[in-house]
Short mmCIF file of C-alpha atoms in Angstrom, two decimals:
data_model
loop_
_atom_site.label_atom_id
_atom_site.label_comp_id
_atom_site.label_asym_id
_atom_site.label_seq_id
_atom_site.Cartn_x
_atom_site.Cartn_y
_atom_site.Cartn_z
CA UNK A 197 52.65 -91.63 49.43
CA UNK A 198 53.85 -92.46 52.87
CA UNK A 199 57.01 -94.81 52.90
CA UNK A 200 56.76 -97.92 54.86
CA UNK A 201 59.46 -98.89 57.35
CA UNK A 202 59.25 -102.76 57.88
CA UNK A 203 60.80 -105.10 60.64
CA UNK A 204 64.13 -106.48 58.64
CA UNK A 205 64.87 -110.31 58.64
CA UNK A 206 68.25 -110.28 60.69
CA UNK A 207 69.54 -113.66 59.50
CA UNK A 208 67.62 -116.70 58.07
CA UNK A 209 66.64 -117.95 61.80
CA UNK A 210 65.04 -114.89 62.70
CA UNK A 211 61.21 -115.44 63.39
CA UNK A 212 60.29 -112.23 65.57
CA UNK A 213 61.88 -108.74 65.90
CA UNK A 214 61.08 -106.34 68.92
CA UNK A 215 61.49 -102.65 68.84
CA UNK A 216 63.51 -101.99 72.01
CA UNK A 217 63.13 -98.03 71.55
CA UNK A 218 61.69 -95.38 69.41
CA UNK A 219 64.22 -92.63 68.94
CA UNK A 220 61.35 -90.36 67.10
CA UNK A 221 57.85 -89.94 68.10
CA UNK A 222 54.82 -89.34 65.91
CA UNK A 223 54.93 -85.94 63.97
CA UNK A 224 58.58 -85.52 64.66
CA UNK A 225 60.64 -84.66 61.56
CA UNK A 226 63.32 -87.00 60.18
CA UNK A 227 66.00 -86.97 57.38
CA UNK A 228 67.05 -89.86 55.39
CA UNK A 229 69.66 -92.11 57.36
CA UNK A 230 68.45 -90.60 60.63
CA UNK A 231 68.24 -93.59 63.36
CA UNK A 232 64.55 -93.64 64.22
CA UNK A 233 64.26 -96.97 66.09
CA UNK A 234 66.38 -99.52 68.03
CA UNK A 235 65.59 -103.17 67.15
CA UNK A 236 66.59 -106.56 68.57
CA UNK A 237 66.17 -110.14 67.40
CA UNK A 238 66.98 -113.22 69.07
CA UNK A 239 70.92 -112.62 68.63
CA UNK A 240 71.51 -108.91 67.32
CA UNK A 241 70.62 -105.58 68.28
CA UNK A 242 70.71 -102.95 65.67
CA UNK A 243 69.11 -99.36 64.82
CA UNK A 244 66.89 -98.82 61.91
CA UNK A 245 67.51 -95.69 59.83
CA UNK A 246 64.69 -93.48 58.02
CA UNK A 247 64.72 -94.52 54.37
CA UNK A 248 63.31 -90.89 53.39
CA UNK A 249 63.05 -87.28 54.44
CA UNK A 250 59.82 -86.23 56.07
CA UNK A 251 57.77 -86.88 59.17
CA UNK A 252 56.91 -89.95 61.42
CA UNK A 253 53.34 -90.05 60.27
CA UNK A 254 52.46 -93.27 62.40
CA UNK A 255 53.87 -95.64 64.77
CA UNK A 256 52.45 -99.38 64.09
CA UNK A 257 54.59 -101.25 66.90
CA UNK A 258 55.08 -99.97 70.29
CA UNK A 259 58.40 -100.61 72.44
CA UNK A 260 58.42 -103.91 73.76
CA UNK A 261 56.08 -105.85 71.06
CA UNK A 262 57.50 -108.54 68.71
CA UNK A 263 56.62 -108.69 65.29
CA UNK A 264 57.49 -110.98 62.23
CA UNK A 265 60.06 -109.90 59.70
CA UNK A 266 58.27 -107.65 57.06
CA UNK A 267 55.72 -106.19 59.34
CA UNK A 268 55.38 -102.41 58.99
CA UNK A 269 56.60 -100.79 62.07
CA UNK A 270 56.09 -97.08 61.05
CA UNK A 271 55.34 -94.65 58.23
CA UNK A 272 57.19 -91.69 56.94
CA UNK A 273 55.82 -89.14 54.88
CA UNK A 274 54.82 -85.37 54.56
CA UNK A 275 52.83 -84.10 57.31
CA UNK A 276 49.58 -83.65 55.27
CA UNK A 277 49.67 -87.31 54.07
CA UNK A 278 47.27 -89.81 55.61
CA UNK A 279 48.10 -93.51 56.44
CA UNK A 280 45.52 -95.85 55.31
CA UNK A 281 44.67 -98.26 58.02
CA UNK A 282 45.53 -101.97 57.18
CA UNK A 283 43.29 -104.79 57.97
CA UNK A 284 45.09 -105.97 60.82
CA UNK A 285 44.88 -102.42 62.39
CA UNK A 286 41.26 -102.32 61.59
CA UNK A 287 40.70 -105.75 63.07
CA UNK A 288 43.03 -104.83 66.23
CA UNK A 289 41.15 -101.65 66.74
CA UNK A 290 37.75 -103.56 66.46
CA UNK A 291 39.29 -105.96 69.33
CA UNK A 292 40.15 -102.96 71.45
CA UNK A 293 36.70 -101.62 71.46
CA UNK A 294 35.02 -104.96 72.17
CA UNK A 295 37.66 -104.99 75.02
CA UNK A 296 36.44 -101.71 76.22
CA UNK A 297 32.92 -102.58 75.95
CA UNK A 298 33.51 -105.67 77.96
CA UNK A 299 35.49 -103.79 80.70
CA UNK A 300 32.74 -101.02 80.92
CA UNK A 301 29.45 -102.89 80.70
CA UNK A 302 26.34 -100.52 80.37
CA UNK A 303 25.15 -99.35 83.67
CA UNK A 304 22.46 -101.16 85.56
CA UNK A 305 19.08 -99.81 86.12
CA UNK A 306 19.18 -97.76 89.56
CA UNK A 307 17.69 -99.51 92.47
CA UNK A 308 15.13 -97.89 94.67
CA UNK A 309 16.67 -95.61 97.43
CA UNK A 310 17.78 -97.37 100.76
CA UNK A 311 15.43 -97.12 103.84
CA UNK A 312 15.80 -94.04 106.17
CA UNK A 313 18.32 -94.95 108.81
CA UNK A 314 16.79 -94.74 112.25
CA UNK A 315 19.15 -93.08 114.64
CA UNK A 316 18.88 -90.65 117.77
CA UNK A 317 20.01 -87.09 117.36
CA UNK A 318 22.56 -87.44 119.75
CA UNK A 319 23.93 -90.79 118.01
CA UNK A 320 23.98 -88.84 114.95
CA UNK A 321 25.94 -86.05 115.96
CA UNK A 322 28.65 -88.40 117.45
CA UNK A 323 28.82 -90.44 114.48
CA UNK A 324 29.23 -87.51 112.11
CA UNK A 325 31.89 -86.18 114.60
CA UNK A 326 33.95 -89.56 114.36
CA UNK A 327 33.33 -89.81 110.50
CA UNK A 328 31.28 -92.80 110.64
CA UNK A 329 28.33 -93.44 108.62
CA UNK A 330 25.08 -94.14 110.44
CA UNK A 331 24.31 -97.13 107.56
CA UNK A 332 27.51 -98.83 108.71
CA UNK A 333 26.20 -99.00 112.29
CA UNK A 334 24.31 -101.88 113.73
CA UNK A 335 21.36 -100.30 115.98
CA UNK A 336 20.26 -102.34 118.93
CA UNK A 337 17.18 -100.06 120.11
CA UNK A 338 13.82 -100.47 119.50
CA UNK A 339 13.09 -101.29 115.69
CA UNK A 340 16.91 -101.23 115.01
CA UNK A 341 17.13 -97.80 116.12
CA UNK A 342 20.98 -96.59 116.59
CA UNK A 343 21.66 -95.43 120.17
CA UNK A 344 24.36 -93.58 121.73
CA UNK A 345 26.09 -96.71 122.97
CA UNK A 346 25.76 -98.34 119.22
CA UNK A 347 27.99 -95.34 118.10
CA UNK A 348 30.36 -95.49 121.12
CA UNK A 349 31.00 -99.28 120.26
CA UNK A 350 31.25 -98.62 116.57
CA UNK A 351 34.06 -95.64 117.24
CA UNK A 352 35.96 -98.20 119.62
CA UNK A 353 35.76 -100.76 116.77
CA UNK A 354 37.33 -98.15 114.26
CA UNK A 355 40.21 -97.21 116.73
CA UNK A 356 40.97 -100.89 116.99
CA UNK A 357 41.13 -100.99 113.52
CA UNK A 358 43.53 -98.23 112.65
CA UNK A 359 45.83 -99.57 115.14
CA UNK A 360 45.95 -102.85 113.66
CA UNK A 361 46.36 -101.30 110.03
CA UNK A 362 49.18 -99.18 111.42
CA UNK A 363 51.04 -102.40 112.28
CA UNK A 364 51.32 -103.48 108.68
CA UNK A 365 53.69 -101.42 106.84
CA UNK A 366 52.90 -100.92 103.11
CA UNK A 367 55.87 -101.31 100.65
CA UNK A 368 58.11 -98.09 100.29
CA UNK A 369 57.93 -98.70 96.49
CA UNK A 370 56.01 -100.69 94.02
CA UNK A 371 57.98 -103.52 92.06
CA UNK A 372 59.06 -102.86 88.76
CA UNK A 373 57.42 -105.13 86.06
CA UNK A 374 59.60 -105.54 83.13
CA UNK A 375 58.15 -107.28 80.01
CA UNK A 376 60.51 -109.79 78.66
CA UNK A 377 61.28 -109.71 74.77
CA UNK A 378 63.87 -109.93 72.23
CA UNK A 379 67.23 -111.25 73.30
CA UNK A 380 66.26 -111.82 77.02
CA UNK A 381 63.25 -113.58 75.95
CA UNK A 382 65.13 -116.06 73.88
CA UNK A 383 67.78 -116.67 76.46
CA UNK A 384 65.06 -117.38 79.18
CA UNK A 385 63.24 -119.99 76.90
CA UNK A 386 66.62 -121.64 75.63
CA UNK A 387 67.98 -121.98 79.03
CA UNK A 388 64.62 -123.08 80.42
CA UNK A 389 64.33 -125.82 77.36
CA UNK A 390 68.06 -126.79 78.23
CA UNK A 391 67.64 -127.55 81.84
CA UNK A 392 64.15 -129.20 81.02
CA UNK A 393 65.36 -131.42 78.07
CA UNK A 394 68.86 -132.32 79.35
CA UNK A 395 70.15 -134.67 82.37
CA UNK A 396 72.85 -131.92 83.29
CA UNK A 397 75.77 -132.86 85.63
CA UNK A 398 78.77 -130.60 86.56
CA UNK A 399 82.25 -131.59 87.67
CA UNK A 400 85.14 -129.41 88.56
CA UNK A 401 88.94 -129.52 88.73
CA UNK A 402 91.68 -127.01 89.08
CA UNK A 403 94.71 -126.74 86.79
CA UNK A 404 98.00 -125.45 87.52
CA UNK A 405 98.75 -122.81 85.06
CA UNK A 406 101.95 -121.47 86.43
CA UNK A 407 103.98 -122.73 83.45
CA UNK A 408 101.29 -121.60 81.25
CA UNK A 409 101.32 -117.87 82.36
CA UNK A 410 105.18 -117.79 82.11
CA UNK A 411 104.90 -119.04 78.55
CA UNK A 412 102.67 -116.65 77.86
CA UNK A 413 105.06 -113.73 79.20
CA UNK A 414 107.87 -115.43 77.43
CA UNK A 415 106.10 -115.26 73.84
CA UNK A 416 104.56 -111.94 74.27
CA UNK A 417 107.11 -109.93 72.47
CA UNK A 418 107.72 -112.31 69.78
CA UNK A 419 104.00 -112.59 68.86
CA UNK A 420 103.47 -109.11 68.82
CA UNK A 421 106.32 -108.64 66.46
CA UNK A 422 105.61 -111.48 64.16
CA UNK A 423 102.17 -111.44 63.97
CA UNK A 424 100.83 -108.07 65.55
CA UNK A 425 98.63 -109.71 67.90
CA UNK A 426 98.68 -111.23 71.60
CA UNK A 427 97.75 -114.57 73.38
CA UNK A 428 95.26 -114.53 76.18
CA UNK A 429 94.84 -117.24 78.46
CA UNK A 430 91.35 -117.72 76.84
CA UNK A 431 92.96 -118.76 73.69
CA UNK A 432 95.36 -121.40 75.25
CA UNK A 433 92.10 -122.66 77.21
CA UNK A 434 90.23 -122.91 73.69
CA UNK A 435 93.04 -124.72 72.38
CA UNK A 436 93.40 -127.00 75.15
CA UNK A 437 89.69 -127.71 74.85
CA UNK A 438 89.94 -128.49 71.21
CA UNK A 439 92.84 -131.08 71.52
CA UNK A 440 90.95 -132.47 74.18
CA UNK A 441 87.87 -132.93 71.97
CA UNK A 442 89.96 -134.48 69.46
CA UNK A 443 91.04 -136.95 71.90
CA UNK A 444 87.22 -137.60 73.53
CA UNK A 445 85.10 -136.93 70.34
CA UNK A 446 82.11 -138.37 72.48
CA UNK A 447 82.26 -134.83 74.16
CA UNK A 448 81.81 -133.23 70.99
CA UNK A 449 78.16 -134.77 70.40
CA UNK A 450 74.46 -133.97 70.92
CA UNK A 451 71.25 -135.99 71.82
CA UNK A 452 68.72 -135.63 69.21
CA UNK A 453 65.45 -137.63 68.48
CA UNK A 454 66.94 -140.62 70.64
CA UNK A 455 70.19 -140.50 68.95
CA UNK A 456 73.77 -139.63 69.82
CA UNK A 457 74.89 -137.57 67.07
CA UNK A 458 79.00 -137.29 67.13
CA UNK A 459 80.01 -134.50 65.12
CA UNK A 460 83.47 -135.07 62.81
CA UNK A 461 84.35 -131.09 62.88
CA UNK A 462 84.55 -128.97 66.18
CA UNK A 463 82.77 -125.86 65.93
CA UNK A 464 83.89 -123.99 69.14
CA UNK A 465 81.50 -121.55 70.83
CA UNK A 466 82.81 -118.76 72.82
CA UNK A 467 80.17 -117.36 75.26
CA UNK A 468 80.14 -113.61 74.89
CA UNK A 469 78.56 -111.23 77.55
CA UNK A 470 76.77 -108.10 75.32
CA UNK A 471 74.88 -105.30 77.06
CA UNK A 472 71.24 -106.94 76.93
CA UNK A 473 72.19 -110.44 77.30
CA UNK A 474 74.63 -113.48 75.97
CA UNK A 475 75.61 -114.54 72.64
CA UNK A 476 77.85 -117.38 71.38
CA UNK A 477 80.08 -116.51 68.33
CA UNK A 478 81.14 -119.77 66.69
CA UNK A 479 84.66 -120.62 65.37
CA UNK A 480 84.29 -123.17 62.66
CA UNK A 481 86.67 -126.01 62.06
CA UNK A 482 88.40 -125.16 65.00
CA UNK A 483 90.51 -128.22 65.02
CA UNK A 484 92.17 -126.97 61.65
CA UNK A 485 93.35 -123.77 63.15
CA UNK A 486 96.80 -123.01 64.76
CA UNK A 487 96.98 -121.22 68.14
CA UNK A 488 97.70 -117.75 66.62
CA UNK A 489 94.73 -118.17 64.14
CA UNK A 490 92.36 -119.08 66.74
CA UNK A 491 93.33 -116.24 68.98
CA UNK A 492 92.90 -113.90 65.88
CA UNK A 493 89.37 -115.15 65.36
CA UNK A 494 88.23 -115.35 68.72
CA UNK A 495 89.27 -111.72 69.26
CA UNK A 496 87.49 -110.74 66.11
CA UNK A 497 84.36 -112.34 66.43
CA UNK A 498 84.01 -111.55 70.15
CA UNK A 499 84.50 -107.79 69.34
CA UNK A 500 82.05 -107.84 66.35
CA UNK A 501 79.49 -109.89 68.86
CA UNK A 502 79.83 -106.89 71.39
CA UNK A 503 79.25 -104.08 69.02
CA UNK A 504 76.32 -105.72 67.40
CA UNK A 505 77.98 -106.24 63.90
CA UNK A 506 78.44 -110.00 64.06
CA UNK A 507 75.82 -111.88 61.80
CA UNK A 508 73.30 -114.05 63.34
CA UNK A 509 74.57 -117.18 61.07
CA UNK A 510 78.17 -116.58 62.96
CA UNK A 511 76.38 -117.27 66.28
CA UNK A 512 74.65 -120.68 65.33
CA UNK A 513 76.11 -124.36 65.01
CA UNK A 514 78.54 -124.61 67.64
CA UNK A 515 79.14 -128.26 68.84
CA UNK A 516 80.91 -127.29 72.03
CA UNK A 517 80.96 -124.22 74.05
CA UNK A 518 83.31 -122.38 76.54
CA UNK A 519 82.03 -119.74 78.99
CA UNK A 520 84.28 -117.50 81.35
CA UNK A 521 83.44 -115.78 84.52
CA UNK A 522 87.04 -115.18 85.60
CA UNK A 523 86.84 -111.60 84.74
CA UNK A 524 84.02 -111.46 87.27
CA UNK A 525 85.88 -113.17 90.09
CA UNK A 526 84.26 -116.08 89.83
CA UNK A 527 85.95 -119.74 90.81
CA UNK A 528 83.44 -122.68 89.95
CA UNK A 529 79.94 -122.40 88.89
CA UNK A 530 77.68 -124.33 86.78
CA UNK A 531 77.27 -123.46 83.29
CA UNK A 532 74.03 -124.40 81.65
CA UNK A 533 74.38 -126.55 78.33
CA UNK A 534 74.04 -124.57 75.12
CA UNK A 535 71.42 -126.87 73.40
CA UNK A 536 71.77 -129.34 71.67
CA UNK A 537 75.57 -129.66 72.69
CA UNK A 538 76.73 -132.32 75.03
CA UNK A 539 79.13 -130.05 77.02
CA UNK A 540 80.31 -126.72 78.03
CA UNK A 541 83.27 -125.84 79.84
CA UNK A 542 83.04 -123.14 82.51
CA UNK A 543 86.18 -121.28 83.20
CA UNK A 544 86.75 -119.33 86.58
CA UNK A 545 89.63 -116.79 87.81
CA UNK A 546 93.16 -117.58 88.31
CA UNK A 547 94.45 -117.39 91.88
CA UNK A 548 97.59 -117.90 93.59
CA UNK A 549 97.68 -120.68 96.10
CA UNK A 550 99.75 -122.57 98.45
CA UNK A 551 100.53 -125.90 97.11
CA UNK A 552 102.67 -128.94 97.95
CA UNK A 553 105.27 -129.74 95.72
CA UNK A 554 106.83 -132.92 96.99
CA UNK A 555 107.51 -131.98 100.59
CA UNK A 556 107.71 -128.37 99.94
CA UNK A 557 104.95 -125.63 99.68
CA UNK A 558 105.36 -123.31 96.67
CA UNK A 559 103.10 -120.68 95.32
CA UNK A 560 101.32 -121.83 92.28
CA UNK A 561 98.64 -120.27 89.93
CA UNK A 562 95.60 -122.32 89.93
CA UNK A 563 92.40 -122.23 87.28
CA UNK A 564 89.10 -123.31 88.25
CA UNK A 565 87.46 -125.69 85.67
CA UNK A 566 83.86 -126.46 85.60
CA UNK A 567 82.50 -128.88 83.19
CA UNK A 568 78.76 -129.33 82.62
CA UNK A 569 77.85 -132.29 80.57
CA UNK A 570 74.61 -134.30 79.22
CA UNK A 571 74.52 -137.44 81.23
CA UNK A 572 72.40 -138.94 78.32
CA UNK A 573 75.22 -138.87 75.80
CA UNK A 574 78.13 -139.81 78.25
CA UNK A 575 78.94 -140.89 81.89
CA UNK A 576 80.84 -139.51 84.37
CA UNK A 577 83.91 -141.38 84.00
CA UNK A 578 84.61 -140.57 80.04
CA UNK A 579 83.44 -136.76 81.27
CA UNK A 580 86.15 -136.64 83.83
CA UNK A 581 88.64 -137.95 81.58
CA UNK A 582 87.94 -135.29 79.00
CA UNK A 583 88.32 -132.57 81.96
CA UNK A 584 91.65 -134.31 82.94
CA UNK A 585 92.82 -133.99 79.17
CA UNK A 586 92.25 -130.25 79.33
CA UNK A 587 93.98 -130.05 82.64
CA UNK A 588 96.82 -131.93 81.20
CA UNK A 589 97.28 -129.62 78.22
CA UNK A 590 96.97 -126.44 80.23
CA UNK A 591 99.53 -127.78 82.97
CA UNK A 592 101.99 -128.66 80.03
CA UNK A 593 101.63 -126.04 77.84
CA UNK A 594 104.27 -126.65 75.13
CA UNK A 595 102.35 -129.57 74.17
CA UNK A 596 99.71 -127.18 72.67
CA UNK A 597 102.23 -125.74 70.31
CA UNK A 598 103.63 -128.89 68.83
#
């Protein structure tokens, strides 16, 4: 009896899974454990392995199509086994037959043949030589007869038409149409919904991180020996944001059902780019973690997210998010809120700048910060105060260690 391969449920919140790619074709032999397909959900991509030895008897779900968890996507069995059609497949085939009938209706009865075209022998030869059908020429002779002059006029019109057509250049290549599914579909829907549902505003500042970079270098060897780890600038920024959220709890909020919900715990989201999109691993109860513990968890969860091994439940429930484009050389940008959060901090690339310190010009390392916030939850002044606090912690890094 053929073995059913079903779409698995990747997390409690999963509503739909998409077959990104089939690694095997119908009729191809497989062994138990062979990767037969790649699937994706809202936040996770993984491979499905064959549950048994045999052949791929039938593929039910084409690439790019989303189906609910539990749907049979293919059958594995012996080559001589037959797969019974399910009720859903019968209905689908019936629907396809009806679509074909609608697209190709029965031919209409033939109409009587057209009346013979009246044209002089000379005019007919001229039309044939020019590749013009006599039926397309309007005759001006007696009884609508086509004359030599009529053909000459038709030839002149055809030349002018070809000349105009040559001026219109056809596209060198047809555009590519890619169906939106899986992770990209969810990102598109969530980002569009975010902009449609929240009053988003972005403010910017630059933080002087010269001392921070010096401290990072100073403790590098000690951190490596004692904790077998290292601190990145992202770790310091995360710590600064957490401390600032404790000082400004209104930023650790969400607007839901005409109510501002302020969370007592800080669940920090770290936006992480993956091969086919963006996911947000969550550091839960971040306010209770030391800088070292925070750094280790950020490293572990972002690495697991990039490899597709982080469970979906670990990418839900954040109360504030950090998104960095510094590695791409971006300075300021407009991060979009991760619904239903009230704030997201965008981090740019550190650059050396000439800055007046008193009356002297010094080279300083400056970090661009872009804060997008929901104006329904808080106004510009408290949002600016929060960003100013983040800036202060980054410019006085020792305070993050106390």
